[in-house]
Amino acid sequence: MSQTAPLHYKTDVREQYEELPYPYRDPEKEGDSFMSCDPISLTGLCHTGWAGMRDLRKGVRILIAGCGTGDAAVLYGEELLGTDSEIIALDLSSKSIEIAQARLKKRGLSNVTFHHISILDAPDAGLGEFDLIDCSGVLHHLPDPDAGLAALAKMLKADGMMSIMVYAQYGRYSVYLVQELMRKLMHANMTRQEKIELTQSFLNNVPEGHWITVNNSLFLEDIRFPDGSGLYDLFLHSTDRAYTVPQIYDWVEGAGLMIHQFYSSMADESLYTPESYNSDPKLTAIFKEKSTRERQEIAELMNGNIARHFFSASKEPKILAQFADDMVITYGPMQWLFTHLLAPFISALEGAQLGDRVSGNPRPFDLSPPLHITKTRHVIALMHAIDGKRSIGTIIADIAKASGDTPEQVRRDFELLYNEYRARQIVFLRHESIPPYKTGRDIIARMKAHQTK
Ligand SMILES: C[S@@+](CC[C@H](N)C(=O)[O-])C[C@H]1O[C@@H](n2cnc3c(N)ncnc32)[C@H](O)[C@@H]1O
């Protein structure tokens, strides 16, 4: 860790994260499993930020701003091991950095450089400019989030991209009710542990119908952390604000950036698509007349329960990767999970009639709208064929040859399936000249090999 110290910060925010690093992570258990949020994996970022055309293992500079206990540091450290890309992580809390470092050490990773500084100090710390800035769950804890975003914008390369998460207002209504309640119940000289215990007493007997009982699945992970850090972060934080979609647009554009894409924690942009919630023709006709921003504002209000906004932002317009013969379709690092979760769709499609739609939620663990897959002549063969290795053109040629159908017919079916998957961000594209990025399985295997050395 560099020996600098934070200069510009709010004292109680720093003290909280020194005492209760967040999220709770035990370095001793490091490597037992690997979960990733696909859109912030290299696979997802290459698709979203660089049209699937850039190998992000070559000379890329990444800044993790507010790295906490190291989730993103572990992900990028693993994905970029043995490459010449550079990963810099900073945080206000030295204790959090210590945990992140212990996790990396347990994995045998030494390719992340840590700085104990504030985001507000970073532009003057000589860190240089970055291709990617990851800032998740941090800016809403700054007393002046505008200053925080402006500091990050100064360090973003002209063609770089930021991946940001901030709290969403409507889905956190229940959290703000409990925060307000706890402010009324606490007194100034209580310790953090006493405040946690008081909050726990309330949560043990929440009256039926309280909003926190309605949408608590959104916050369960936090509430369960054994050290109370999640509970404190959620209900007792001194500095916490939330945004609506229009507020995010105004905020981001005010910093000289543009919104590129919204997605959910598990990568689902359909959360921000009004048609996901209602297909009544009267309403869909109105949705069609709206701008992208208005459509996203409407979707947030229709969902009513989005608790966190994940989005990418940039200085220059960016184009998502496009479906074409020389691109490879991949499920991203959590490929094994999707292969497993999509299996019931394949069984249902086998029994369906041509033109039928099979619907379901391929992510039972979040609140996303359902995925619909249309039964076409080639859909099942196509679902089996997506392997993250063969290009779209090769798959089309192989299926056309095996079925005796024309490549054009197979391509039409493929495009329909791709668009259905894409609406749910189940797949990503990369150019065939770029070797595959690591999957979660590759990462677990490397970690196991390291442990047995
Ligand atoms: C809720 S945690 C999120 C950690 C991590 N990004 C994650 O998603 O797991 C917020 C983190 O932001 C850090 N933080 C808050 N204000 C900061 C500032 N001004 N500069 C740098 N880090 C800050 C805290 O110390 C804490 O580790």
Coordinates of C-alpha atoms and ligand atoms in Angstrom, one line a residue:
M1 CA 0.0 0.0 0.0
S2 CA 1.3 3.5 -0.8
Q3 CA 2.1 5.5 2.3
T4 CA -0.1 8.5 1.5
A5 CA -3.1 9.3 3.8
P6 CA -6.5 10.6 2.8
L7 CA -6.8 14.4 2.9
H8 CA -10.4 15.2 1.9
Y9 CA -13.1 13.1 3.4
K10 CA -15.9 13.0 6.0
T11 CA -14.6 11.8 9.4
D12 CA -17.6 9.7 10.4
V13 CA -17.6 8.0 7.0
R14 CA -14.0 7.1 7.3
E15 CA -14.4 5.9 10.9
Q16 CA -17.3 3.7 10.0
Y17 CA -15.4 1.9 7.3
E18 CA -12.3 1.6 9.6
E19 CA -14.4 0.0 12.3
L20 CA -16.7 -2.0 10.0
P21 CA -15.1 -2.7 6.6
Y22 CA -17.7 -3.4 4.0
P23 CA -18.7 -5.8 2.6
Y24 CA -17.8 -8.4 5.2
R25 CA -15.2 -10.8 3.7
D26 CA -13.1 -13.4 5.5
P27 CA -9.7 -13.7 3.8
E28 CA -9.4 -17.2 5.4
K29 CA -12.3 -18.4 3.3
E30 CA -10.9 -16.8 0.1
G31 CA -11.1 -19.0 -3.0
D32 CA -13.9 -21.3 -1.8
S33 CA -16.1 -19.9 -4.5
F34 CA -16.2 -17.4 -7.3
M35 CA -19.1 -15.2 -8.2
S36 CA -18.9 -12.2 -10.5
C37 CA -21.3 -9.5 -11.7
D38 CA -21.0 -10.3 -15.4
P39 CA -21.2 -6.7 -16.8
I40 CA -18.1 -5.6 -14.9
S41 CA -16.1 -8.7 -16.0
L42 CA -13.7 -8.1 -18.9
T43 CA -16.2 -10.0 -21.2
G44 CA -19.0 -7.7 -20.3
L45 CA -16.9 -4.5 -20.5
C46 CA -15.3 -5.5 -23.8
H47 CA -18.9 -5.8 -25.3
T48 CA -20.3 -2.7 -23.7
G49 CA -17.4 -0.3 -23.9
W50 CA -15.3 -1.3 -26.8
A51 CA -17.8 -2.9 -29.3
G52 CA -16.2 -6.3 -28.6
M53 CA -13.2 -5.3 -30.6
R54 CA -10.5 -4.5 -27.9
D55 CA -8.5 -7.1 -26.0
L56 CA -8.7 -5.7 -22.5
R57 CA -5.7 -7.7 -21.4
K58 CA -3.3 -5.6 -23.4
G59 CA -2.1 -2.4 -21.8
V60 CA -5.3 -1.4 -20.1
R61 CA -5.3 0.8 -17.0
I62 CA -8.1 0.1 -14.4
L63 CA -8.9 2.3 -11.4
I64 CA -11.1 0.8 -8.6
A65 CA -12.3 3.8 -6.7
G66 CA -13.5 2.9 -3.2
C67 CA -12.4 -0.7 -3.5
G68 CA -13.7 -1.7 0.0
T69 CA -12.7 -5.2 1.0
G70 CA -11.6 -6.1 -2.5
D71 CA -14.4 -7.8 -4.6
A72 CA -13.5 -5.9 -7.8
A73 CA -9.7 -6.2 -7.0
V74 CA -10.1 -9.9 -6.9
L75 CA -12.1 -10.1 -10.1
Y76 CA -9.7 -7.9 -12.1
G77 CA -6.6 -9.4 -10.4
E78 CA -7.7 -12.8 -11.5
E79 CA -8.8 -11.8 -15.0
L80 CA -5.6 -9.8 -15.7
L81 CA -3.1 -12.1 -14.1
G82 CA 0.0 -12.5 -16.3
T83 CA -0.9 -9.5 -18.5
D84 CA 0.6 -6.1 -18.8
S85 CA -2.6 -4.3 -17.8
E86 CA -2.5 -2.2 -14.6
I87 CA -4.9 -2.3 -11.7
I88 CA -4.9 0.5 -9.1
A89 CA -7.3 0.4 -6.1
L90 CA -7.9 3.2 -3.6
D91 CA -10.0 3.5 -0.5
L92 CA -10.5 5.8 2.5
S93 CA -10.4 2.9 4.9
S94 CA -7.0 1.3 5.6
K95 CA -8.7 -1.7 7.3
S96 CA -10.7 -2.4 4.2
I97 CA -7.5 -2.3 2.1
E98 CA -5.8 -4.7 4.5
I99 CA -8.6 -7.2 4.0
A100 CA -8.5 -6.7 0.2
Q101 CA -4.7 -7.3 0.3
A102 CA -5.1 -10.4 2.5
R103 CA -7.6 -11.8 0.0
L104 CA -5.3 -11.2 -3.0
K105 CA -2.4 -12.7 -1.1
K106 CA -4.4 -15.9 -0.3
R107 CA -4.9 -16.2 -4.1
G108 CA -1.3 -15.6 -4.9
L109 CA -2.1 -12.4 -6.7
S110 CA 0.2 -9.4 -6.6
N111 CA -1.0 -7.4 -9.6
V112 CA -3.1 -4.8 -7.8
T113 CA -1.5 -1.6 -6.3
F114 CA -3.4 -0.1 -3.4
H115 CA -3.5 3.6 -2.4
H116 CA -4.9 4.7 1.0
I117 CA -6.4 8.0 -0.3
S118 CA -9.8 9.7 -0.9
I119 CA -11.3 9.9 -4.4
L120 CA -11.2 13.6 -3.9
D121 CA -7.4 13.5 -3.6
A122 CA -6.9 11.1 -6.4
P123 CA -6.5 13.5 -9.4
D124 CA -3.5 15.1 -7.7
A125 CA -1.9 11.8 -6.6
G126 CA -0.1 11.2 -9.9
L127 CA -2.1 8.1 -10.8
G128 CA -2.5 9.1 -14.4
E129 CA -5.5 8.4 -16.6
F130 CA -7.6 5.2 -16.9
D131 CA -9.4 3.2 -19.5
L132 CA -11.8 1.9 -17.0
I133 CA -13.0 3.3 -13.6
D134 CA -15.0 1.0 -11.4
C135 CA -16.8 2.9 -8.6
S136 CA -19.5 0.8 -7.0
G137 CA -21.5 1.8 -3.9
V138 CA -19.2 4.7 -3.1
L139 CA -20.3 8.1 -4.5
H140 CA -23.6 8.2 -2.7
H141 CA -21.6 8.1 0.6
L142 CA -19.7 11.3 -0.2
P143 CA -21.0 14.6 1.3
D144 CA -20.6 16.0 -2.2
P145 CA -21.1 13.3 -4.8
D146 CA -20.8 15.9 -7.6
A147 CA -17.2 16.6 -6.5
G148 CA -16.5 12.8 -6.4
L149 CA -17.8 12.2 -9.9
A150 CA -15.9 15.3 -11.2
A151 CA -12.7 13.9 -9.6
L152 CA -13.2 10.6 -11.4
A153 CA -14.0 12.3 -14.7
K154 CA -10.6 14.1 -14.6
M155 CA -8.9 10.7 -14.5
L156 CA -10.9 9.0 -17.3
K157 CA -9.3 8.7 -20.7
A158 CA -11.2 10.3 -23.6
D159 CA -12.2 6.8 -24.9
G160 CA -12.5 5.3 -21.4
M161 CA -15.5 4.1 -19.6
M162 CA -16.8 4.2 -16.0
S163 CA -18.9 1.5 -14.4
I164 CA -20.8 3.0 -11.5
M165 CA -23.4 1.9 -8.9
V166 CA -25.4 4.3 -6.8
Y167 CA -28.5 3.7 -4.7
A168 CA -31.9 4.0 -6.3
Q169 CA -34.5 6.0 -4.5
Y170 CA -37.8 4.2 -5.0
G171 CA -36.5 0.7 -4.1
R172 CA -34.9 1.9 -1.0
Y173 CA -38.0 3.5 0.5
S174 CA -38.1 0.8 3.2
V175 CA -34.5 1.5 4.1
Y176 CA -35.1 5.2 4.6
L177 CA -38.0 4.4 6.9
V178 CA -35.8 2.3 9.1
Q179 CA -33.0 4.9 9.0
E180 CA -35.4 7.6 10.1
L181 CA -36.8 5.3 12.9
M182 CA -33.3 4.6 14.2
R183 CA -32.4 8.3 14.3
K184 CA -35.3 8.7 16.6
L185 CA -34.3 5.8 18.8
M186 CA -30.6 6.4 19.1
H187 CA -28.8 8.7 21.4
A188 CA -25.5 10.5 20.6
N189 CA -23.1 8.6 22.9
M190 CA -24.1 5.1 21.7
T191 CA -21.3 2.9 20.3
R192 CA -21.6 1.4 16.8
Q193 CA -22.3 -2.0 18.3
E194 CA -25.1 -0.7 20.5
K195 CA -26.7 1.0 17.5
I196 CA -26.4 -2.3 15.6
E197 CA -28.0 -4.2 18.5
L198 CA -30.9 -1.7 18.7
T199 CA -31.5 -2.0 15.0
Q200 CA -31.4 -5.8 15.3
S201 CA -34.0 -5.6 18.1
F202 CA -36.4 -3.8 15.7
L203 CA -35.7 -6.2 12.8
N204 CA -36.4 -9.2 15.0
N205 CA -40.0 -8.1 15.4
V206 CA -40.9 -6.1 12.4
P207 CA -44.7 -5.6 12.2
E208 CA -46.3 -7.5 9.3
G209 CA -46.8 -5.2 6.3
H210 CA -43.8 -2.9 7.0
W211 CA -42.2 -2.1 3.7
I212 CA -38.9 -3.7 4.9
T213 CA -40.7 -7.1 5.0
V214 CA -42.0 -6.6 1.5
N215 CA -38.7 -6.1 -0.3
N216 CA -36.2 -7.4 2.2
S217 CA -34.8 -9.9 -0.3
L218 CA -33.0 -7.0 -1.9
F219 CA -31.1 -6.4 1.4
L220 CA -30.8 -9.9 2.9
E221 CA -27.1 -10.3 2.2
D222 CA -26.3 -7.1 4.0
I223 CA -28.4 -8.0 7.0
R224 CA -26.8 -11.4 7.4
F225 CA -23.1 -10.2 7.6
P226 CA -21.9 -11.6 11.0
D227 CA -20.1 -8.4 12.1
G228 CA -23.1 -6.1 11.6
S229 CA -21.2 -4.1 8.9
G230 CA -24.1 -4.6 6.4
L231 CA -26.7 -3.6 8.9
Y232 CA -24.8 -0.5 9.8
D233 CA -24.2 0.4 6.1
L234 CA -27.9 -0.1 5.3
F235 CA -29.7 1.5 8.3
L236 CA -27.2 3.6 10.3
H237 CA -25.0 5.3 7.7
S238 CA -24.4 9.0 8.4
T239 CA -24.1 9.9 4.7
D240 CA -26.3 8.2 2.2
R241 CA -28.3 9.5 -0.7
A242 CA -30.2 7.8 -3.5
Y243 CA -31.0 8.8 -7.1
T244 CA -33.8 8.4 -9.6
V245 CA -33.1 7.8 -13.3
P246 CA -33.6 11.5 -14.2
Q247 CA -31.4 12.6 -11.3
I248 CA -28.6 10.3 -12.6
Y249 CA -28.9 11.8 -16.1
D250 CA -28.6 15.3 -14.7
W251 CA -25.8 14.4 -12.4
V252 CA -23.7 12.5 -15.0
E253 CA -24.2 15.1 -17.7
G254 CA -23.3 17.8 -15.3
A255 CA -19.9 16.2 -14.9
G256 CA -19.4 16.3 -18.7
L257 CA -20.1 12.6 -19.2
M258 CA -22.8 10.7 -21.0
I259 CA -24.8 7.7 -19.8
H260 CA -24.0 4.7 -21.9
Q261 CA -26.1 1.9 -20.5
F262 CA -28.2 1.0 -17.4
Y263 CA -28.1 -2.6 -16.1
S264 CA -29.0 -4.4 -12.8
S265 CA -26.7 -6.1 -10.4
M266 CA -26.9 -9.3 -12.4
A267 CA -26.6 -7.5 -15.7
D268 CA -30.1 -7.1 -16.8
E269 CA -30.9 -4.1 -18.9
S270 CA -34.5 -5.2 -19.3
L271 CA -35.1 -3.7 -15.9
Y272 CA -34.9 -0.4 -17.7
T273 CA -37.1 -1.4 -20.6
P274 CA -40.8 -0.5 -20.2
E275 CA -42.0 -3.3 -22.5
S276 CA -40.6 -5.8 -20.0
Y277 CA -43.4 -4.9 -17.6
N278 CA -46.4 -4.5 -19.7
S279 CA -47.3 -5.5 -23.3
D280 CA -50.7 -3.9 -23.5
P281 CA -50.7 -2.4 -27.0
K282 CA -52.1 0.9 -25.7
L283 CA -49.1 1.3 -23.4
T284 CA -46.5 -0.1 -25.8
A285 CA -47.6 2.5 -28.5
I286 CA -46.8 5.2 -26.0
F287 CA -43.5 3.7 -24.9
K288 CA -42.4 3.7 -28.6
E289 CA -42.8 7.5 -28.9
K290 CA -40.4 8.1 -26.0
S291 CA -36.7 8.9 -25.9
T292 CA -34.2 6.5 -24.4
R293 CA -34.0 8.5 -21.2
E294 CA -37.8 8.8 -20.9
R295 CA -38.2 5.1 -21.5
Q296 CA -35.7 4.4 -18.6
E297 CA -37.5 6.8 -16.3
I298 CA -40.8 5.1 -17.1
A299 CA -39.3 1.6 -16.5
E300 CA -38.0 2.7 -13.1
L301 CA -41.5 3.8 -12.1
M302 CA -43.1 0.7 -13.5
N303 CA -40.8 -1.6 -11.7
G304 CA -41.1 0.4 -8.4
N305 CA -38.5 -1.6 -6.6
I306 CA -35.1 -1.0 -8.2
A307 CA -32.8 -0.4 -5.2
R308 CA -29.5 0.2 -7.0
H309 CA -28.7 1.7 -10.3
F310 CA -25.7 0.2 -12.2
F311 CA -24.7 2.1 -15.3
S312 CA -21.8 2.9 -17.5
A313 CA -20.8 6.4 -18.5
S314 CA -18.2 7.9 -20.8
K315 CA -16.8 11.1 -22.3
E316 CA -17.3 10.0 -25.9
P317 CA -20.3 8.1 -27.4
K318 CA -19.8 4.3 -27.3
I319 CA -21.3 1.6 -29.5
L320 CA -22.3 -1.8 -28.1
A321 CA -20.9 -4.8 -29.9
Q322 CA -23.0 -5.8 -32.9
F323 CA -24.3 -9.3 -34.0
A324 CA -22.1 -10.2 -37.0
D325 CA -20.5 -13.4 -38.6
D326 CA -17.0 -12.6 -37.2
M327 CA -18.2 -12.2 -33.6
V328 CA -18.2 -14.9 -30.9
I329 CA -21.2 -15.2 -28.5
T330 CA -20.3 -16.0 -24.9
Y331 CA -22.2 -16.3 -21.6
G332 CA -19.5 -14.4 -19.7
P333 CA -17.7 -15.6 -16.6
M334 CA -20.8 -17.3 -15.1
Q335 CA -21.2 -19.5 -18.2
W336 CA -21.7 -22.7 -16.1
L337 CA -24.5 -21.0 -14.2
F338 CA -26.4 -19.9 -17.3
T339 CA -25.9 -23.3 -19.0
H340 CA -27.6 -24.8 -15.9
L341 CA -30.4 -22.1 -15.6
L342 CA -31.2 -22.3 -19.3
A343 CA -31.6 -26.1 -19.4
P344 CA -35.3 -26.0 -18.4
F345 CA -36.0 -23.6 -21.3
I346 CA -34.5 -26.2 -23.7
S347 CA -36.7 -28.9 -22.3
A348 CA -39.8 -26.7 -22.6
L349 CA -38.9 -25.7 -26.2
E350 CA -38.6 -29.3 -27.2
G351 CA -42.3 -29.8 -26.4
A352 CA -43.4 -26.5 -27.9
Q353 CA -45.0 -25.7 -31.3
L354 CA -43.2 -23.4 -33.8
G355 CA -43.9 -19.8 -32.9
D356 CA -44.7 -20.5 -29.2
R357 CA -42.9 -18.6 -26.6
V358 CA -41.3 -20.2 -23.6
S359 CA -41.1 -17.8 -20.6
G360 CA -39.4 -18.0 -17.2
N361 CA -36.9 -16.3 -15.0
P362 CA -33.4 -17.6 -15.7
R363 CA -32.2 -15.7 -12.6
P364 CA -34.4 -16.9 -9.7
F365 CA -32.3 -14.9 -7.3
D366 CA -33.2 -11.5 -8.5
L367 CA -36.4 -9.5 -9.4
S368 CA -35.9 -9.3 -13.1
P369 CA -38.7 -9.5 -15.6
P370 CA -39.0 -12.9 -17.4
L371 CA -37.0 -14.1 -20.4
H372 CA -39.1 -15.1 -23.4
I373 CA -37.6 -17.5 -26.0
T374 CA -39.5 -18.1 -29.2
K375 CA -39.6 -21.6 -30.7
T376 CA -38.0 -21.5 -34.1
R377 CA -36.7 -24.3 -36.3
H378 CA -33.2 -23.9 -35.1
V379 CA -33.5 -22.4 -31.6
I380 CA -32.5 -25.6 -29.7
A381 CA -29.5 -26.3 -31.9
L382 CA -28.5 -22.7 -31.5
M383 CA -28.8 -22.7 -27.7
H384 CA -26.6 -25.8 -27.6
A385 CA -24.1 -24.3 -30.0
I386 CA -23.3 -21.2 -28.0
D387 CA -19.9 -22.2 -26.5
G388 CA -17.9 -19.0 -26.3
K389 CA -15.5 -20.4 -28.9
R390 CA -17.1 -20.7 -32.4
S391 CA -18.0 -17.5 -34.3
I392 CA -21.6 -16.7 -35.3
G393 CA -20.7 -17.4 -38.9
T394 CA -19.2 -20.8 -38.1
I395 CA -22.3 -21.8 -36.0
I396 CA -24.6 -20.7 -38.8
A397 CA -22.7 -22.7 -41.4
D398 CA -22.5 -25.8 -39.2
I399 CA -26.3 -25.8 -38.4
A400 CA -27.2 -25.0 -42.0
K401 CA -25.1 -27.9 -43.2
A402 CA -26.5 -30.3 -40.6
S403 CA -30.2 -29.3 -41.2
G404 CA -30.1 -28.8 -44.9
D405 CA -31.7 -25.3 -44.3
T406 CA -30.3 -22.1 -45.8
P407 CA -27.8 -20.0 -43.8
E408 CA -30.2 -17.1 -44.1
Q409 CA -32.9 -19.0 -42.3
V410 CA -30.5 -20.1 -39.5
R411 CA -29.2 -16.5 -39.2
R412 CA -32.8 -15.2 -38.8
D413 CA -33.4 -17.7 -36.0
F414 CA -30.0 -16.9 -34.4
E415 CA -30.7 -13.1 -34.5
L416 CA -34.0 -13.6 -32.8
L417 CA -32.5 -15.7 -30.0
Y418 CA -29.6 -13.3 -29.6
N419 CA -32.0 -10.4 -29.2
E420 CA -34.0 -12.2 -26.6
Y421 CA -30.8 -13.1 -24.7
R422 CA -29.4 -9.6 -25.1
A423 CA -32.4 -7.9 -23.7
R424 CA -31.6 -9.8 -20.6
Q425 CA -27.8 -9.4 -21.0
I426 CA -27.3 -13.1 -20.8
V427 CA -24.7 -13.1 -23.5
F428 CA -21.9 -10.8 -24.7
L429 CA -20.0 -10.6 -28.0
R430 CA -16.3 -10.4 -28.8
H431 CA -14.5 -10.4 -32.1
E432 CA -13.1 -13.8 -33.1
S433 CA -9.6 -12.4 -33.3
I434 CA -9.7 -11.9 -29.5
P435 CA -9.0 -15.0 -27.4
P436 CA -11.6 -15.9 -24.8
Y437 CA -11.6 -14.1 -21.5
K438 CA -11.4 -16.2 -18.3
T439 CA -14.5 -17.9 -17.0
G440 CA -15.4 -18.4 -13.4
R441 CA -14.5 -22.0 -13.8
D442 CA -11.0 -21.1 -15.1
I443 CA -10.5 -18.8 -12.0
I444 CA -11.6 -21.4 -9.5
A445 CA -9.3 -24.0 -11.1
R446 CA -6.3 -21.6 -11.0
M447 CA -7.0 -20.8 -7.3
K448 CA -7.2 -24.5 -6.4
A449 CA -3.9 -25.2 -8.2
H450 CA -2.4 -22.3 -6.3
Q451 CA -3.6 -23.7 -2.9
T452 CA -2.2 -27.1 -3.6
K453 CA 1.2 -25.8 -4.5
Ligands
LIG1 C1 -20.2 0.4 0.5 S1 -18.5 0.3 0.4 C2 -18.3 -0.4 -1.2 C3 -17.0 -1.1 -1.5 C4 -16.8 -1.7 -2.8 N1 -16.8 -0.7 -3.9 C5 -17.8 -2.8 -3.1 O1 -18.7 -2.6 -4.0 O2 -17.7 -3.9 -2.5 C6 -18.0 1.9 0.3 C7 -16.5 2.1 0.2 O3 -16.2 3.4 -0.2 C8 -15.1 3.9 0.6 N2 -15.2 5.4 0.6 C9 -16.1 6.2 1.1 N3 -15.8 7.5 0.8 C10 -14.6 7.5 0.1 C11 -13.8 8.5 -0.5 N4 -14.1 9.8 -0.3 N5 -12.7 8.1 -1.1 C12 -12.4 6.8 -1.2 N6 -13.1 5.8 -0.7 C13 -14.2 6.1 -0.1 C14 -15.4 3.4 2.0 O4 -14.2 3.4 2.8 C15 -15.9 2.0 1.6 O5 -14.8 1.0 1.6

